[in-house]
Amino acid sequence: MSQMNLLQAINSALDTAMKQDERVLCFGEDVGAFGGVFRATSHLQEKYGKHRCFNTPLTEQGIIGFANGLATQGQVPVAEIQFADYIFPAFDQIVNETAKYRYRSGNEFNVGSLTIRTPYGGGIHGGLYHSQSPEAYFTHTPGLKVVVPRNPEQAKGLLLASIRDDNPVLFFEPKKLYRAAVGEVPDEDYTLPLGQAEVLREGTDVTLVAWGAQVQAIEKAAELAAEAGISCEVIDLRTLLPWDHDTLATSLKKTGRLIINHEAPRTSGFGAELAASLQESCFLYLESPILRVTGWDTPFPLALEKEYFPNELRTLDAIKASVGY
Amino acid sequence: MSDLRNLDVELVHQPAFLDPVTSVIPTFRLLQQDGTLYPGAQAPDMSQELALKIHDTFLFIRALDERMLASQRQGRISFYMTQTGEEASDTCSAAALDAGDVIFAQYREQGALAFRGFSVDQFMNQIFSNHKDLGKGRQMPIHYGSRELNYVTISSPLGTQIPQATGYAFGFRQSQQKQCVICYFGEGAASEGDFHAGLNMAGVLKVPVIFFCRNNGYAISTPVHEQLAGDGVAGRGPGYGLKTLRVDGNDALAVYEATRLARQMAVEEHQPVLIESMTYRLGAHSSSDDPSGYRSRKEEDQWRDKDPVARFRNWLIKQGWWTDAQDQARQAEHRKAVADAMKRAEKLDSPPLEDLFSDVYDLLPWHLQQQQQQAREHILRHPQAYPATAPRLKAAGEGKA
């Protein structure tokens, strides 16, 4: 075990994967000698050479197109998109190519070895274009897996699992936590399961679910609620596609109340999918409407970032509304 | 020092803007239409066996395209794309490669695929979307692919294969395989961002890839002069650090020789190459298109006189390797083979319901298992509405019972 922040955990996962399998290649803008703008790929070029960790030209569609080809050839590409806000030039390659490679060829070809890493989310005073949470665009695309870790230990295990999973994975890293989240991380090689949510705190009155950096918000809200005598069950969804219906449904059937928290805007956010699916399977168990605590339906702000965030206080308000319904 | 720009090669003291460049790059051509070589031109080292295989591929593709277009007109298939007039570009470039080299095609390169050995039944099974289609009936006709033949399955979005070819070629270099990738696309697709991304990355990363542009005059209805400025697609190559050649795409020998040399540079030196093959789409863009709305019969006739298949046949006959009588007989054989294969493919079942859900992921996740079960139950409740799948679902259910 070592104390690591989330960036160091990511770096440790990449190092572990590259050491274990020489087909693992890390590339993207500034990823090479510089180690990435956040330093997630620090020292990997020194260790494994320029042919395994390298800079690409500044072209997101090129990076992902290149990665698709590499994966088809049998390498294990881990492509970095410097900010999730800049993933959209690669949208066509991800949605029409990555996601459909296996299906459209009858599995003659696939890009299952591909992992796309990208920092997402607000909290670093990044304004419109260094703060977005675009996960829902991708959860709407069959063929992709979408994974979001909440802390360093989770980040290493989930990233290693994503790299080794035989499906293309979009791995969204909460950049607000890159240096802010520090914890014990195993030094050895380990994976955590994709497609499985984790219950972080058991409770009886309300179920709270979030992913990535927002897990901290619902954990804090659960503390505040406990002071008010409300018992919350806290769940980290971890994988958004395919998501863990059973863990959420089991919890919701127990508590009868659900609050979904995500940083992305509300309309057509992934919370809508969770709410729609769970009301279908748990309708008779519901004590109150499923609520969403989310970013507002605006572009991501700068000066008013605090007012935008679906923080623990807004979550607490929702908890009270749900219990008092 | 990391700034390797050389700013002092030549200093000038007047602002000398460069003029845009047009029609500067010459066109490489060996063969005249009557089948004789140009004076001073040297035929590539091509065996009789290879030459006849190329020609046989031409005849097969002509038979296939003719019959499939007719079938589309008869309503037997929904869609088709011929490559009439362009056969030499893809077939002869593929003929200059090793079978282990990988092909990323656009959609009008059935010649390259046939040359690799895709059988007439494999063509038909894909076109008719039956359960024997390697692609499991998921894509529109002509979206072929075969792992065995190193022909990556075609996708409809234009240009997406270009940066993928760069990536695949990087993989070859990485695993130290002496192979290259060839990537086909049209001059229209060369306007997509992926073209520029893919060529730039190939030039920077030095990978064994040949970008092969079929400049056939039109992107559906849009003529080249409304598609790009400058010296065609080839004009882009040097700017991206690529070896570049423009070739007469209707000259089988020139295309073969150009690609053979390109392959050497790609494989031996990891030098990416761009070839612009000047040709003409004699047919419509697709079965949904009517070229009379955007070009003249006279223009088409001028290009019909430059037919690449006739030119190559003239050369073969002059070599003493082929006769008109053999040609007629072989054409008839191909027509019959295509017609017979079509009858076989038409009779085969569509893919089973499971193939609607499989291959989205390596395994069926819970939500797809659930949706497959819902689909099955729904179809069994309304069997008349689903004649392709309901009888088989019923039979399978009774079999289990």
XYZ file of C-alpha atoms in Angstrom:
726
model
C 0.000 0.000 0.000
C 1.090 3.539 -0.740
C -0.449 6.919 -0.205
C -1.363 8.214 -3.634
C -3.468 10.933 -5.113
C -5.781 10.082 -7.971
C -3.231 11.082 -10.618
C -0.570 8.901 -9.082
C -3.051 6.039 -8.983
C -3.786 6.497 -12.684
C -0.064 6.631 -13.386
C 0.450 3.480 -11.324
C -2.293 1.682 -13.281
C -0.730 2.662 -16.624
C 2.714 1.651 -15.384
C 1.343 -1.696 -14.201
C -0.447 -2.357 -17.479
C 2.572 -1.386 -19.599
C 4.920 -3.544 -17.541
C 2.643 -6.562 -17.767
C 1.781 -6.331 -21.490
C 4.091 -4.830 -24.084
C 1.150 -4.225 -26.408
C -0.135 -1.473 -24.075
C 0.592 1.926 -25.661
C -0.161 5.346 -24.143
C -0.479 8.385 -26.383
C -2.212 11.705 -26.803
C -1.458 15.407 -26.763
C 1.597 16.192 -24.556
C 1.503 12.655 -23.175
C 5.133 11.801 -24.069
C 8.212 13.260 -22.375
C 6.120 15.931 -20.658
C 3.852 13.312 -19.072
C 0.548 14.965 -19.944
C -0.787 18.350 -18.874
C -1.892 16.808 -15.564
C 1.158 14.448 -15.404
C -0.909 11.259 -15.570
C 1.672 9.704 -17.893
C 4.765 10.977 -16.055
C 7.926 8.926 -16.573
C 6.206 6.340 -18.747
C 8.205 7.384 -21.813
C 11.435 7.205 -19.821
C 10.534 3.717 -18.667
C 9.026 2.178 -21.778
C 10.429 4.218 -24.637
C 9.123 6.654 -27.208
C 7.460 3.904 -29.186
C 5.139 2.988 -26.309
C 4.358 6.377 -24.756
C 4.318 9.272 -27.177
C 2.940 12.605 -28.259
C 0.445 12.841 -31.070
C -0.385 15.864 -33.168
C -3.210 18.008 -31.851
C -6.106 16.157 -33.432
C -8.674 14.384 -31.281
C -10.364 12.722 -34.250
C -6.939 11.594 -35.391
C -6.029 10.236 -31.967
C -9.146 8.105 -31.698
C -9.077 7.044 -35.362
C -5.449 6.017 -34.885
C -6.385 4.201 -31.668
C -9.173 2.316 -33.439
C -6.700 1.123 -36.047
C -4.150 0.118 -33.415
C -6.755 -1.863 -31.504
C -7.875 -3.611 -34.695
C -4.261 -4.611 -35.301
C -4.025 -6.208 -31.857
C -2.271 -3.574 -29.763
C -3.794 -2.315 -26.500
C -4.127 1.441 -26.933
C -4.791 3.763 -24.007
C -5.568 7.055 -25.719
C -5.770 10.287 -23.748
C -8.096 13.118 -24.678
C -6.648 16.070 -22.801
C -10.020 17.376 -21.578
C -13.412 15.719 -22.006
C -14.587 19.095 -23.341
C -12.395 18.401 -26.394
C -13.619 14.906 -27.103
C -16.208 16.095 -29.624
C -13.961 16.225 -32.707
C -13.551 12.494 -32.001
C -17.289 11.929 -31.546
C -17.680 10.357 -34.986
C -14.754 8.007 -34.459
C -16.100 6.968 -31.039
C -19.795 6.703 -31.853
C -19.678 5.436 -35.441
C -16.429 3.505 -35.374
C -15.265 2.431 -31.895
C -18.726 1.494 -30.704
C -19.790 -0.329 -33.870
C -16.607 -2.056 -35.008
C -17.504 -5.464 -33.622
C -21.185 -5.338 -34.495
C -20.891 -4.131 -38.056
C -18.240 -6.705 -38.955
C -19.923 -9.672 -37.291
C -16.873 -9.705 -35.003
C -14.502 -10.170 -37.926
C -12.818 -7.121 -36.374
C -13.205 -5.345 -33.046
C -11.554 -2.633 -30.973
C -12.236 -4.284 -27.631
C -8.725 -3.544 -26.388
C -9.201 0.224 -26.626
C -9.435 2.477 -23.565
C -10.006 6.213 -23.852
C -9.007 8.214 -20.777
C -10.184 11.748 -20.305
C -10.405 14.205 -17.400
C -13.912 15.543 -16.897
C -15.900 17.782 -14.574
C -15.720 21.132 -12.867
C -14.160 22.465 -9.733
C -10.911 23.783 -11.167
C -12.233 27.179 -12.326
C -12.198 25.900 -15.880
C -15.301 27.637 -17.201
C -17.266 26.333 -20.148
C -14.498 24.401 -21.857
C -12.517 22.755 -19.078
C -15.381 21.548 -16.904
C -17.937 19.535 -18.820
C -19.298 16.111 -17.903
C -20.251 14.629 -21.267
C -20.850 11.027 -20.151
C -24.490 10.898 -21.228
C -23.613 11.452 -24.884
C -21.751 8.173 -24.713
C -24.098 6.147 -22.520
C -26.560 6.584 -25.403
C -24.224 4.590 -27.660
C -24.494 0.799 -27.616
C -21.095 -0.847 -27.813
C -19.243 1.414 -25.382
C -18.577 0.939 -21.702
C -18.448 4.074 -19.569
C -16.564 4.054 -16.264
C -16.006 6.818 -13.680
C -13.866 6.282 -10.545
C -14.394 8.191 -7.272
C -10.986 7.899 -5.561
C -7.395 6.747 -6.098
C -7.854 3.117 -5.081
C -10.917 2.820 -7.318
C -9.169 4.627 -10.160
C -6.286 2.166 -10.353
C -8.433 -0.960 -10.119
C -11.088 0.266 -12.525
C -8.563 1.569 -15.053
C -6.691 -1.738 -15.090
C -10.021 -3.540 -15.538
C -10.943 -1.141 -18.371
C -7.642 -1.684 -20.178
C -8.069 -5.462 -19.966
C -11.790 -5.584 -20.741
C -12.540 -6.899 -24.222
C -14.778 -3.932 -25.029
C -13.908 -0.313 -25.713
C -14.112 1.714 -22.501
C -14.434 5.445 -21.962
C -12.760 6.190 -18.671
C -13.750 9.569 -17.249
C -11.357 10.865 -14.592
C -12.661 13.456 -12.087
C -9.947 16.061 -12.496
C -11.127 17.996 -9.442
C -9.877 15.012 -7.429
C -6.606 14.496 -9.314
C -4.622 15.995 -6.490
C -7.360 16.552 -3.924
C -8.232 12.908 -3.372
C -5.492 11.022 -1.521
C -5.754 7.522 -0.159
C -4.184 4.112 0.295
C -3.654 2.320 -3.000
C -2.314 -1.229 -3.342
C 1.068 -1.285 -5.098
C 0.328 -4.565 -6.782
C -1.693 -5.356 -9.879
C -5.428 -5.577 -9.151
C -8.709 -4.966 -10.927
C -12.152 -3.926 -9.741
C -15.239 -5.249 -11.527
C -16.858 -3.227 -14.316
C -20.649 -3.069 -14.349
C -20.931 -3.247 -10.570
C -22.017 -0.446 -8.296
C -20.735 -0.290 -4.720
C -22.757 0.417 -1.586
C -20.585 2.772 0.466
C -22.948 3.346 3.362
C -26.012 1.406 4.327
C -29.205 3.191 5.256
C -32.936 2.703 5.461
C -34.737 5.923 4.500
C -33.310 7.219 1.219
C -30.967 5.852 -1.449
C -28.412 8.310 -2.844
C -26.529 7.466 -6.020
C -23.732 9.316 -7.811
C -20.451 8.635 -9.627
C -17.005 10.183 -9.798
C -16.432 13.401 -7.892
C -20.104 13.715 -6.945
C -19.868 10.683 -4.667
C -18.258 13.050 -2.147
C -21.300 15.312 -2.361
C -23.755 12.548 -1.550
C -21.525 11.177 1.222
C -21.493 14.604 2.859
C -25.227 14.926 2.340
C -25.715 11.560 4.059
C -23.759 12.868 7.062
C -25.893 15.997 7.214
C -29.059 13.957 6.857
C -27.955 11.636 9.660
C -27.712 14.670 11.952
C -31.330 15.350 11.059
C -32.235 11.746 11.845
C -32.521 10.518 8.252
C -30.720 7.308 7.320
C -29.240 7.342 3.793
C -27.862 4.501 1.728
C -24.976 5.770 -0.424
C -24.125 4.080 -3.711
C -21.282 4.750 -6.151
C -22.489 3.612 -9.576
C -18.871 3.284 -10.873
C -19.876 1.958 -14.314
C -22.579 3.870 -16.199
C -22.761 1.560 -19.193
C -23.745 -1.147 -18.625
C -24.993 -0.008 -15.213
C -25.788 -2.154 -12.212
C -29.550 -2.261 -12.058
C -29.754 -4.947 -9.389
C -27.771 -3.106 -6.721
C -29.824 0.034 -7.201
C -33.164 -1.786 -7.347
C -32.366 -3.776 -4.200
C -31.548 -0.587 -2.349
C -34.559 1.285 -3.686
C -36.919 -1.528 -2.725
C -35.540 -1.244 0.792
C -35.636 2.545 1.187
C -38.506 3.441 -1.174
C -36.784 6.735 -2.028
C -34.094 7.599 -4.557
C -32.042 10.695 -5.238
C -29.684 10.740 -8.182
C -26.865 13.249 -8.216
C -24.789 14.197 -11.233
C -22.730 17.176 -12.229
C -23.877 17.231 -15.875
C -26.992 19.229 -16.816
C -30.314 17.696 -15.868
C -32.141 17.330 -19.192
C -31.250 14.008 -20.819
C -28.526 13.441 -18.240
C -27.799 9.881 -17.182
C -29.993 10.406 -14.136
C -33.000 10.384 -16.449
C -32.127 6.858 -17.549
C -31.740 5.648 -13.978
C -35.013 7.238 -12.895
C -36.981 5.865 -15.839
C -35.619 2.341 -15.480
C -35.988 2.166 -11.729
C -39.550 3.475 -11.594
C -40.366 0.702 -14.047
C -38.907 -2.058 -11.899
C -39.650 -0.612 -8.423
C -42.913 1.285 -8.923
C -44.864 -0.331 -6.109
C -42.031 0.206 -3.640
C -41.732 3.948 -4.167
C -42.676 6.222 -1.270
C -41.937 9.420 -3.196
C -40.931 10.533 -6.701
C -37.373 9.822 -7.752
C -35.476 13.122 -7.609
C -32.471 14.384 -9.527
C -29.949 16.812 -8.110
C -27.850 17.949 -11.038
C -26.050 20.775 -12.727
C -28.433 23.356 -14.117
C -29.376 23.245 -17.798
C -26.783 25.874 -18.683
C -23.285 25.782 -20.078
C -20.752 25.327 -17.302
C -20.212 28.732 -15.623
C -17.051 30.321 -14.278
C -17.722 32.998 -11.656
C -20.868 31.230 -10.469
C -19.408 27.719 -10.388
C -20.413 27.248 -6.743
C -23.999 28.117 -7.570
C -23.956 25.580 -10.407
C -22.718 22.611 -8.417
C -25.222 19.997 -7.201
C -23.513 20.000 -3.832
C -24.326 18.380 -0.484
C -26.719 21.168 0.520
C -28.822 20.815 -2.604
C -28.736 17.073 -2.045
C -29.853 17.580 1.555
C -32.764 19.710 0.381
C -33.766 16.914 -1.945
C -33.474 14.330 0.819
C -35.804 16.398 2.984
C -38.226 16.893 0.121
C -38.222 13.178 -0.583
C -38.781 12.160 3.044
C -41.388 14.872 3.548
C -43.312 14.060 0.402
C 17.277 21.708 -27.977
C 13.766 20.772 -29.033
C 12.946 23.538 -31.481
C 14.174 21.967 -34.688
C 12.624 24.486 -37.069
C 15.091 25.731 -39.611
C 14.232 29.353 -40.184
C 17.402 30.499 -41.876
C 17.630 28.304 -44.988
C 17.053 31.288 -47.204
C 16.363 34.837 -46.166
C 14.594 37.242 -48.516
C 13.972 40.936 -48.142
C 10.823 41.262 -50.201
C 7.515 39.690 -49.116
C 7.334 36.915 -51.716
C 3.996 35.178 -51.246
C 3.815 31.742 -52.806
C 1.193 31.299 -55.503
C -1.333 28.519 -55.146
C -0.211 25.505 -57.129
C -2.368 23.705 -59.707
C -1.567 20.959 -62.206
C 2.112 20.800 -61.394
C 2.379 17.168 -60.335
C 2.741 14.961 -63.448
C 0.749 11.793 -64.094
C 2.570 8.476 -64.344
C 1.316 6.416 -67.312
C 2.852 3.449 -69.133
C 0.198 2.002 -71.371
C -1.613 3.501 -74.340
C -5.227 2.601 -74.986
C -4.304 0.258 -77.846
C -2.252 -1.841 -75.464
C 1.190 -0.649 -76.524
C 3.630 0.953 -74.139
C 4.606 4.577 -74.545
C 8.012 4.982 -76.148
C 10.570 4.765 -73.385
C 8.090 3.292 -70.922
C 9.075 0.062 -69.233
C 6.470 -2.570 -68.346
C 6.684 -3.711 -64.732
C 7.930 -7.170 -63.987
C 4.522 -8.877 -64.033
C 4.158 -12.592 -64.640
C 1.621 -13.966 -67.081
C -0.117 -15.706 -64.204
C -0.516 -12.476 -62.229
C -1.587 -10.523 -65.310
C -4.290 -13.067 -66.099
C -5.461 -13.087 -62.485
C -5.850 -9.313 -62.601
C -7.783 -9.517 -65.838
C -9.957 -12.322 -64.518
C -10.769 -10.147 -61.504
C -11.786 -7.359 -63.897
C -14.122 -9.695 -65.779
C -15.629 -11.025 -62.555
C -16.269 -7.516 -61.231
C -17.872 -6.439 -64.512
C -20.188 -9.475 -64.350
C -20.945 -8.887 -60.675
C -21.642 -5.175 -61.055
C -23.817 -5.642 -64.126
C -25.950 -8.357 -62.508
C -26.268 -6.658 -59.134
C -27.306 -3.336 -60.604
C -29.954 -5.192 -62.604
C -31.075 -6.992 -59.443
C -31.443 -3.693 -57.666
C -33.575 -2.407 -60.542
C -35.701 -5.549 -60.234
C -36.174 -4.902 -56.521
C -34.299 -8.013 -55.416
C -31.779 -5.976 -53.410
C -32.137 -2.534 -51.903
C -28.875 -0.937 -52.890
C -25.745 -1.405 -54.933
C -22.583 0.428 -55.999
C -20.717 -0.398 -59.192
C -17.085 0.431 -59.817
C -17.226 0.397 -63.599
C -14.318 2.343 -65.049
C -12.274 2.217 -61.849
C -11.391 -1.462 -61.722
C -7.688 -0.958 -62.391
C -7.188 1.402 -59.446
C -8.065 -0.953 -56.628
C -7.413 -4.304 -58.283
C -3.922 -3.491 -59.537
C -2.843 -1.700 -56.387
C -3.993 -4.689 -54.314
C -2.153 -6.961 -56.756
C 1.107 -5.188 -55.923
C 0.790 -5.999 -52.209
C 1.506 -8.994 -50.034
C -1.505 -11.031 -48.885
C -0.570 -10.158 -45.299
C -0.851 -6.429 -45.984
C -4.075 -4.974 -44.678
C -6.694 -3.211 -46.757
C -8.860 -0.393 -45.388
C -11.363 0.288 -48.148
C -14.027 2.933 -48.656
C -16.859 1.204 -50.542
C -15.947 1.031 -54.209
C -13.064 -1.425 -54.014
C -14.698 -4.769 -54.709
C -11.874 -5.486 -57.172
C -9.277 -5.525 -54.399
C -11.472 -7.856 -52.359
C -12.128 -10.219 -55.261
C -8.423 -10.249 -56.052
C -7.750 -11.324 -52.462
C -10.057 -14.301 -52.942
C -13.478 -13.292 -51.611
C -15.736 -15.842 -53.287
C -18.778 -15.117 -55.387
C -20.903 -16.734 -52.658
C -19.347 -14.500 -50.006
C -20.198 -11.455 -52.112
C -23.771 -12.649 -52.552
C -24.297 -13.565 -48.909
C -23.300 -10.046 -47.901
C -25.393 -8.379 -50.589
C -28.442 -10.446 -49.658
C -27.879 -10.028 -45.866
C -28.453 -13.714 -45.223
C -27.291 -15.767 -42.262
C -24.074 -16.753 -44.020
C -22.936 -13.134 -44.398
C -19.720 -12.697 -42.407
C -21.185 -9.401 -41.193
C -24.338 -11.197 -39.962
C -26.672 -9.188 -42.151
C -26.054 -5.937 -40.306
C -24.864 -3.601 -43.017
C -26.240 -2.429 -46.335
C -25.059 -4.222 -49.466
C -21.373 -3.776 -50.450
C -20.089 -3.299 -46.863
C -17.791 -6.299 -47.103
C -15.065 -7.405 -44.725
C -12.965 -10.448 -44.018
C -10.433 -11.094 -41.284
C -9.057 -14.033 -43.234
C -8.346 -11.831 -46.254
C -7.086 -8.860 -44.220
C -9.837 -6.655 -45.596
C -11.219 -4.508 -42.782
C -15.009 -4.299 -42.810
C -16.261 -1.214 -44.610
C -18.197 1.467 -42.755
C -20.387 4.084 -44.387
C -19.034 7.278 -42.753
C -16.512 8.749 -45.166
C -12.849 9.049 -44.330
C -13.012 7.361 -40.916
C -10.755 4.559 -42.178
C -7.917 6.984 -42.937
C -6.553 7.635 -39.403
C -7.394 4.008 -38.576
C -5.061 2.898 -41.360
C -2.331 5.027 -39.786
C -2.949 3.358 -36.432
C -2.981 -0.124 -37.894
C 0.291 0.588 -39.704
C 1.820 1.860 -36.454
C 0.849 -1.500 -34.954
C 2.713 -3.293 -37.748
C 5.791 -1.229 -37.049
C 5.405 -1.786 -33.326
C 5.229 -5.566 -33.693
C 8.057 -5.472 -36.256
C 6.036 -7.115 -38.983
C 7.252 -6.418 -42.504
C 3.773 -5.519 -43.735
C 2.009 -2.377 -44.771
C -1.524 -1.002 -44.854
C -3.258 0.346 -47.934
C -6.102 2.780 -47.398
C -8.534 3.581 -50.193
C -10.776 6.634 -50.380
C -12.226 8.984 -52.935
C -11.296 12.582 -53.630
C -14.504 13.654 -51.900
C -13.556 11.892 -48.673
C -10.237 13.742 -48.847
C -12.148 16.831 -47.702
C -13.057 15.177 -44.393
C -11.090 16.121 -41.311
C -10.101 12.477 -40.840
C -8.090 12.631 -44.087
C -5.968 15.478 -42.802
C -5.668 13.937 -39.342
C -4.668 10.554 -40.726
C -2.090 11.823 -43.213
C -0.572 14.220 -40.724
C -0.200 11.508 -38.095
C 1.302 9.117 -40.662
C 3.869 11.708 -41.696
C 4.785 12.579 -38.115
C 4.828 9.034 -36.749
C 6.464 7.438 -39.826
C 4.343 4.384 -40.422
C 4.112 1.855 -43.271
C 0.919 3.012 -44.945
C -0.095 3.735 -48.531
C -2.950 6.197 -48.921
C -4.587 5.460 -52.235
C -7.029 8.085 -53.497
C -9.352 7.169 -56.319
C -9.966 10.554 -57.900
C -12.912 9.602 -60.085
C -14.157 13.079 -60.899
C -17.267 13.214 -58.722
C -18.401 12.914 -55.120
C -21.983 11.876 -55.920
C -22.760 14.957 -58.059
C -20.049 17.345 -56.892
C -17.245 17.710 -59.424
C -13.644 17.923 -58.282
C -13.299 21.639 -58.970
C -16.051 22.268 -56.411
C -14.422 19.841 -53.977
C -10.873 21.099 -53.635
C -8.473 23.802 -54.722
C -4.773 23.453 -55.347
C -3.082 20.571 -57.102
C -5.659 17.862 -56.489
C -5.345 15.423 -53.628
C -1.722 14.658 -54.479
C -0.917 18.305 -53.785
C -1.657 17.641 -50.105
C 0.919 14.851 -49.775
C 4.254 16.691 -49.569
C 2.838 19.127 -47.012
C 2.188 16.199 -44.687
C 5.614 14.677 -45.226
C 4.412 11.928 -47.557
C 6.044 10.546 -50.693
C 3.524 11.361 -53.382
C 2.726 10.177 -56.888
C -0.101 10.865 -59.317
C -0.898 7.929 -61.561
C -3.252 7.226 -64.438
C -5.834 5.101 -62.655
C -7.002 3.560 -65.913
C -3.545 2.165 -66.604
C -3.290 -1.217 -64.898
C 0.463 -1.436 -65.349
C 1.163 2.052 -64.022
C -1.041 1.508 -60.952
C 0.668 -1.800 -60.249
C 4.157 -0.353 -60.588
C 3.337 2.739 -58.512
C 1.972 0.636 -55.672
C 4.821 -1.864 -55.836
C 7.331 0.946 -55.332
C 5.173 2.577 -52.660
C 5.080 -0.687 -50.757
C 8.873 -0.877 -50.757
C 9.149 2.595 -49.249
C 6.434 1.907 -46.710
C 7.762 -1.432 -45.526
C 11.507 -0.841 -45.766
C 11.693 2.793 -44.672
C 8.415 3.315 -42.809
C 7.822 6.097 -45.288
C 4.101 6.777 -45.772
C 3.037 7.299 -49.374
C 0.127 9.039 -51.067
C -0.975 7.892 -54.517
C -3.622 9.834 -56.391
C -5.154 7.649 -59.055
C -6.839 9.653 -61.811
C -9.851 7.751 -63.072
C -13.551 8.150 -63.811
C -16.703 6.673 -62.360
C -18.504 5.526 -65.505
C -21.539 4.398 -63.521
C -23.746 6.268 -61.089
C -22.536 6.964 -57.537
C -24.932 4.289 -56.326
C -28.153 2.643 -57.405
C -29.943 5.662 -55.884
C -28.170 8.178 -58.146
C -28.759 9.393 -61.708
C -25.695 11.086 -63.220
C -27.594 12.602 -66.150
C -28.486 15.449 -63.807
C -24.886 16.590 -63.391
C -22.768 15.469 -66.341
C -23.027 14.926 -70.094
C -23.217 11.763 -72.130
C -20.374 13.150 -74.215
C -18.102 13.355 -71.182
C -18.947 9.794 -70.216
C -18.248 8.577 -73.751
C -14.838 10.206 -73.714
C -13.984 8.217 -70.613
C -15.549 5.048 -71.989
C -12.870 5.289 -74.664
C -10.268 5.141 -71.897
C -11.715 1.995 -70.348
C -9.023 0.421 -68.133
C -10.250 -3.127 -68.685
C -10.086 -2.813 -72.480
C -6.659 -1.198 -72.281
C -5.241 -4.004 -70.186
C -6.893 -6.660 -72.371
C -5.284 -5.077 -75.433
C -1.905 -5.393 -73.722
C -2.549 -9.020 -72.777
C -3.513 -9.856 -76.355
C -0.420 -8.107 -77.692
C 1.666 -10.112 -75.217
C 0.165 -13.251 -76.705
C -1.266 -14.189 -73.284
C -4.974 -13.881 -74.058
C -7.435 -13.922 -76.976
C -10.791 -12.343 -77.702
C -12.371 -15.773 -77.871
C -11.054 -16.647 -74.398
C -12.347 -13.320 -73.166
C -15.875 -13.949 -74.444
C -15.932 -17.424 -72.951
C -14.677 -16.258 -69.554
C -17.206 -13.416 -69.426
C -19.987 -15.944 -69.961
C -18.615 -18.180 -67.205
C -18.522 -15.294 -64.732
C -22.056 -14.230 -65.631
C -23.309 -17.735 -64.984
C -21.358 -18.051 -61.715
C -22.814 -14.774 -60.473
C -26.359 -15.692 -61.471
C -26.076 -19.114 -59.828
C -24.627 -17.691 -56.627
C -27.374 -15.101 -56.498
C -30.033 -17.794 -56.686
C -28.354 -19.657 -53.823
C -27.964 -16.570 -51.648
C -31.534 -15.398 -52.156
C -32.893 -18.636 -50.758
C -30.952 -18.541 -47.514
C -32.607 -17.439 -44.283
C -31.962 -14.062 -42.752
C -29.792 -14.125 -39.609
C -31.445 -15.374 -36.401
C -32.912 -12.956 -33.857
C -29.866 -13.512 -31.615
C -27.742 -11.665 -34.170
C -29.730 -8.513 -33.538
C -28.246 -8.452 -30.035
C -24.901 -10.236 -30.278
C -21.576 -8.467 -30.917
C -22.665 -5.153 -29.391
C -20.289 -6.295 -26.628
C -18.164 -9.425 -26.305
C -20.894 -10.856 -24.045
C -24.570 -9.907 -23.629
C -24.911 -7.533 -20.664
C -28.032 -7.800 -18.509
C -29.970 -5.121 -20.326
C -29.457 -6.741 -23.720
C -30.400 -10.151 -22.337
C -33.577 -8.573 -21.025
C -34.309 -6.784 -24.305
C -33.660 -9.923 -26.348
C -36.138 -11.810 -24.182
C -38.688 -9.003 -24.581
C -38.210 -9.045 -28.358
C -38.630 -12.827 -28.453
C -41.838 -12.748 -26.432
C -43.248 -9.917 -28.512
C -42.520 -11.692 -31.798
C -44.129 -14.881 -30.548
C -47.251 -12.896 -29.599
C -47.451 -11.449 -33.130
C -45.936 -14.139 -35.358
C -47.695 -12.975 -38.531
C -45.943 -9.629 -38.311
C -42.474 -11.209 -38.180
C -42.361 -13.930 -40.841
C -38.549 -14.011 -40.964
C -37.999 -14.823 -37.296
C -41.262 -16.057 -35.730
C -41.300 -19.557 -37.319
C -37.725 -20.199 -36.224
C -38.389 -18.945 -32.681
C -41.432 -21.194 -32.503
C -39.534 -24.198 -33.772
C -36.739 -23.572 -31.296
C -39.266 -23.271 -28.469
C -40.995 -26.509 -29.436
C -37.632 -28.202 -29.790
C -36.816 -27.296 -26.222
C -40.215 -28.427 -24.973
